[in-house]
């Protein structure tokens, strides 16, 4: 049984959804990032960047346990382990990989900054809010244009590219985006949201998430604690 160290965030949901789609047995170990659990030595041993999610698979590629951090790497590992949700042909594989990298290098970091400056930053900085809100809208536009010509993000088949991007778009209101402005994306989004495995995946640990109201949580997520050597 795969051990999943996670929390109900978009990056956590990516892995939860993938495991559900693949039908792999897994056990969730909550890592409460508000309380600072991501800095525990035991977690850092498998996730040295102190970020969720991370996994431990006791049945690794050579029959020995393997641990992995970074959600994109985990998606690729699970796709390789099961032979699912990543095209087998070379062209199709690279189509999916480029969109996975688009999520990892653009969608996740930029929408995360939009969340931070629009919602969590103690000081409302108009320049930062405008910059990241506009970048969010630009990224939604890129995805909408892609989906005008393609059934799914990477082509005609549902893949890890869809799984990687979908959870980040669930908070479109917080990002200053209106889905009605992106009709092709909205149609895709609504279809993905109806998938039973997706519905199960986004519910994993959902009851554990708390509003970031206390100073300890803010410090653990955004303060100097992040920048200490652990």
Coordinates of C-alpha atoms in Angstrom, one line a residue:
X1 CA 0.0 0.0 0.0
X2 CA 1.4 3.4 -1.0
X3 CA 1.9 5.9 1.8
X4 CA 0.8 9.4 0.8
X5 CA 2.1 12.3 2.9
X6 CA -0.3 15.1 1.9
X7 CA -2.6 18.0 2.8
X8 CA -5.8 19.2 0.9
X9 CA -4.1 21.6 -1.5
X10 CA -4.0 21.6 -5.3
X11 CA -0.7 19.8 -5.4
X12 CA -2.0 17.3 -2.9
X13 CA -5.2 16.8 -4.9
X14 CA -3.1 16.0 -8.0
X15 CA -1.7 12.9 -6.4
X16 CA -5.0 11.9 -4.7
X17 CA -6.8 12.0 -8.0
X18 CA -4.1 10.1 -9.8
X19 CA -4.2 7.3 -7.2
X20 CA -8.0 7.1 -7.4
X21 CA -7.9 7.1 -11.2
X22 CA -5.3 4.3 -11.2
X23 CA -7.2 2.3 -8.5
X24 CA -4.0 1.9 -6.4
X25 CA -4.4 1.2 -2.7
X26 CA -3.0 4.0 -0.6
X27 CA -2.9 5.3 3.0
X28 CA -2.9 9.0 3.7
X29 CA -0.6 10.5 6.3
X30 CA -1.8 14.1 7.0
X31 CA 1.0 16.7 7.0
X32 CA -0.6 19.8 8.6
X33 CA 1.3 22.6 6.9
X34 CA -0.4 25.2 9.0
X35 CA 1.0 23.6 12.2
X36 CA 4.5 23.2 10.8
X37 CA 4.4 19.4 10.3
X38 CA 6.3 19.8 7.0
X39 CA 9.4 20.7 9.0
X40 CA 9.4 17.4 11.0
X41 CA 12.6 15.4 10.4
X42 CA 10.7 12.3 9.5
X43 CA 8.9 14.2 6.7
X44 CA 12.1 16.0 5.5
X45 CA 13.7 12.6 5.1
X46 CA 11.4 11.9 2.2
X47 CA 10.6 15.5 1.1
X48 CA 13.8 17.6 1.6
X49 CA 12.1 20.7 0.1
X50 CA 9.6 20.5 3.0
X51 CA 6.6 20.6 0.6
X52 CA 3.7 18.2 0.2
X53 CA 2.9 15.8 -1.3
X54 CA 5.4 13.0 -1.0
X55 CA 4.9 9.2 -1.3
X56 CA 6.6 6.0 -0.2
X57 CA 5.9 3.0 -2.3
X58 CA 7.0 -0.2 -0.6
X59 CA 6.9 -2.0 -4.0
X60 CA 9.4 0.1 -5.9
X61 CA 10.7 -0.5 -9.4
X62 CA 13.4 -2.9 -8.2
X63 CA 11.2 -4.5 -5.6
X64 CA 12.5 -2.2 -2.9
X65 CA 10.8 0.8 -1.3
X66 CA 11.1 4.1 -3.1
X67 CA 10.2 7.6 -1.8
X68 CA 9.4 10.5 -4.0
X69 CA 8.6 14.2 -3.6
X70 CA 7.3 16.8 -6.1
X71 CA 3.8 16.2 -7.4
X72 CA 4.8 16.2 -11.1
X73 CA 7.5 13.5 -10.4
X74 CA 4.9 11.5 -8.5
X75 CA 2.4 11.7 -11.3
X76 CA 5.0 10.4 -13.8
X77 CA 6.0 7.6 -11.4
X78 CA 2.5 6.4 -10.9
X79 CA 1.8 6.6 -14.7
X80 CA 4.9 4.5 -15.3
X81 CA 4.0 2.0 -12.5
X82 CA 0.5 1.4 -13.9
X83 CA 1.0 2.1 -17.6
X84 CA -2.0 4.5 -17.4
X85 CA -2.8 8.2 -18.2
X86 CA 0.4 8.9 -20.2
X87 CA 0.5 8.1 -23.9
X88 CA 2.7 5.2 -24.8
X89 CA 3.7 6.6 -28.2
X90 CA 6.6 9.0 -28.3
X91 CA 4.8 11.9 -29.8
X92 CA 1.8 11.6 -27.5
X93 CA 4.1 11.2 -24.5
X94 CA 5.9 14.5 -25.2
X95 CA 2.6 16.3 -25.9
X96 CA 1.5 15.3 -22.4
X97 CA 4.9 16.1 -20.8
X98 CA 5.0 19.6 -22.2
X99 CA 1.6 20.4 -20.7
X100 CA 2.6 18.8 -17.4
X101 CA 5.7 21.1 -17.3
X102 CA 3.4 24.0 -18.2
X103 CA 1.5 23.3 -15.0
X104 CA 4.6 22.8 -12.9
X105 CA 6.4 25.9 -14.2
X106 CA 3.5 28.3 -14.8
X107 CA 0.0 27.4 -13.6
X108 CA 1.0 26.2 -10.1
X109 CA 3.5 28.9 -9.2
X110 CA 1.7 31.8 -10.8
X111 CA -1.8 30.9 -9.5
X112 CA -0.2 30.3 -6.1
X113 CA 1.2 33.9 -6.2
X114 CA -2.3 35.2 -7.2
X115 CA -3.8 33.4 -4.1
X116 CA -1.1 34.8 -1.9
X117 CA -1.3 38.5 -2.9
X118 CA -5.1 38.6 -3.3
X119 CA -6.0 36.7 -0.1
X120 CA -3.2 35.9 2.3
X121 CA -0.7 38.8 2.1
X122 CA -0.9 41.0 5.2
X123 CA -0.4 44.1 3.0
X124 CA -2.5 44.6 -0.1
X125 CA 0.0 45.6 -2.8
X126 CA -1.9 46.7 -5.9
X127 CA 1.1 46.1 -8.2
X128 CA 1.4 42.5 -7.1
X129 CA -2.3 41.9 -7.1
X130 CA -2.6 43.2 -10.7
X131 CA 0.5 41.4 -11.9
X132 CA -0.6 38.0 -10.7
X133 CA -4.3 38.4 -11.5
X134 CA -3.4 39.3 -15.0
X135 CA -1.0 36.4 -15.3
X136 CA -3.8 34.1 -14.0
X137 CA -6.1 35.4 -16.7
X138 CA -3.4 34.9 -19.3
X139 CA -2.8 31.3 -18.3
X140 CA -6.6 30.6 -18.4
X141 CA -6.6 32.1 -21.9
X142 CA -3.8 29.7 -22.9
X143 CA -5.7 26.7 -21.6
X144 CA -8.9 27.9 -23.2
X145 CA -7.3 28.3 -26.6
X146 CA -5.8 24.8 -26.3
X147 CA -9.1 23.3 -25.4
X148 CA -10.8 25.0 -28.3
X149 CA -8.7 22.6 -30.5
X150 CA -8.3 19.6 -28.3
X151 CA -10.7 17.4 -26.2
X152 CA -8.2 17.2 -23.4
X153 CA -5.1 19.2 -22.4
X154 CA -2.7 16.8 -24.1
X155 CA -4.9 15.6 -26.9
X156 CA -7.8 13.3 -27.5
X157 CA -7.3 11.3 -24.3
X158 CA -7.5 12.2 -20.6
X159 CA -4.0 12.2 -19.0
X160 CA -1.8 13.3 -16.2
X161 CA -1.8 16.8 -17.8
X162 CA -5.5 17.2 -17.0
X163 CA -5.0 15.8 -13.5
X164 CA -2.1 18.2 -12.9
X165 CA -4.0 21.3 -14.1
X166 CA -7.5 20.7 -12.9
X167 CA -7.0 21.1 -9.1
X168 CA -5.4 24.5 -9.5
X169 CA -8.4 25.9 -11.4
X170 CA -10.9 25.0 -8.7
X171 CA -10.2 28.3 -7.0
X172 CA -10.8 30.4 -10.0
X173 CA -12.8 33.0 -8.1
X174 CA -9.9 33.6 -5.7
X175 CA -7.6 34.1 -8.7
X176 CA -9.8 36.9 -10.0
X177 CA -11.0 34.8 -13.0
X178 CA -14.5 34.3 -14.4
X179 CA -14.9 30.9 -16.0
X180 CA -17.6 32.3 -18.2
X181 CA -14.9 34.2 -20.1
X182 CA -13.3 30.8 -21.0
X183 CA -16.0 28.6 -22.5
X184 CA -13.8 25.8 -23.8
X185 CA -12.0 25.6 -20.5
X186 CA -15.3 25.7 -18.6
X187 CA -16.7 22.8 -20.6
X188 CA -13.6 20.7 -19.9
X189 CA -13.6 21.7 -16.2
X190 CA -17.2 20.7 -15.8
X191 CA -16.5 17.3 -17.4
X192 CA -13.4 16.6 -15.3
X193 CA -15.3 17.6 -12.1
X194 CA -17.9 14.9 -12.8
X195 CA -15.4 12.1 -12.9
X196 CA -15.9 9.8 -9.8
X197 CA -12.2 9.4 -9.2
X198 CA -11.7 13.2 -9.3
X199 CA -14.6 13.7 -6.8
X200 CA -13.1 11.1 -4.5
X201 CA -9.6 12.6 -4.8
X202 CA -10.6 16.2 -3.9
X203 CA -12.4 15.0 -0.8
X204 CA -9.2 13.4 0.6
X205 CA -8.4 15.3 3.8
X206 CA -10.9 18.0 2.9
X207 CA -12.3 18.1 6.4
X208 CA -8.8 18.7 7.8
X209 CA -8.3 22.0 6.1
X210 CA -8.7 25.1 8.2
X211 CA -8.8 28.8 7.4
X212 CA -5.4 30.6 7.9
X213 CA -6.6 32.8 10.7
X214 CA -3.9 32.3 13.4
X215 CA -0.4 33.8 13.3
X216 CA 1.3 30.4 13.8
X217 CA -0.1 29.1 10.6
X218 CA 0.8 32.3 8.8
X219 CA 4.4 32.1 10.1
X220 CA 4.8 28.4 9.2
X221 CA 3.5 29.1 5.6
X222 CA 4.8 32.6 4.8
X223 CA 7.2 33.7 7.6
X224 CA 10.8 33.2 8.5
X225 CA 10.3 29.6 9.4
X226 CA 10.2 28.8 5.7
X227 CA 13.7 30.1 5.2
X228 CA 15.5 28.4 8.0
X229 CA 17.7 25.4 7.4
X230 CA 15.9 22.3 8.6

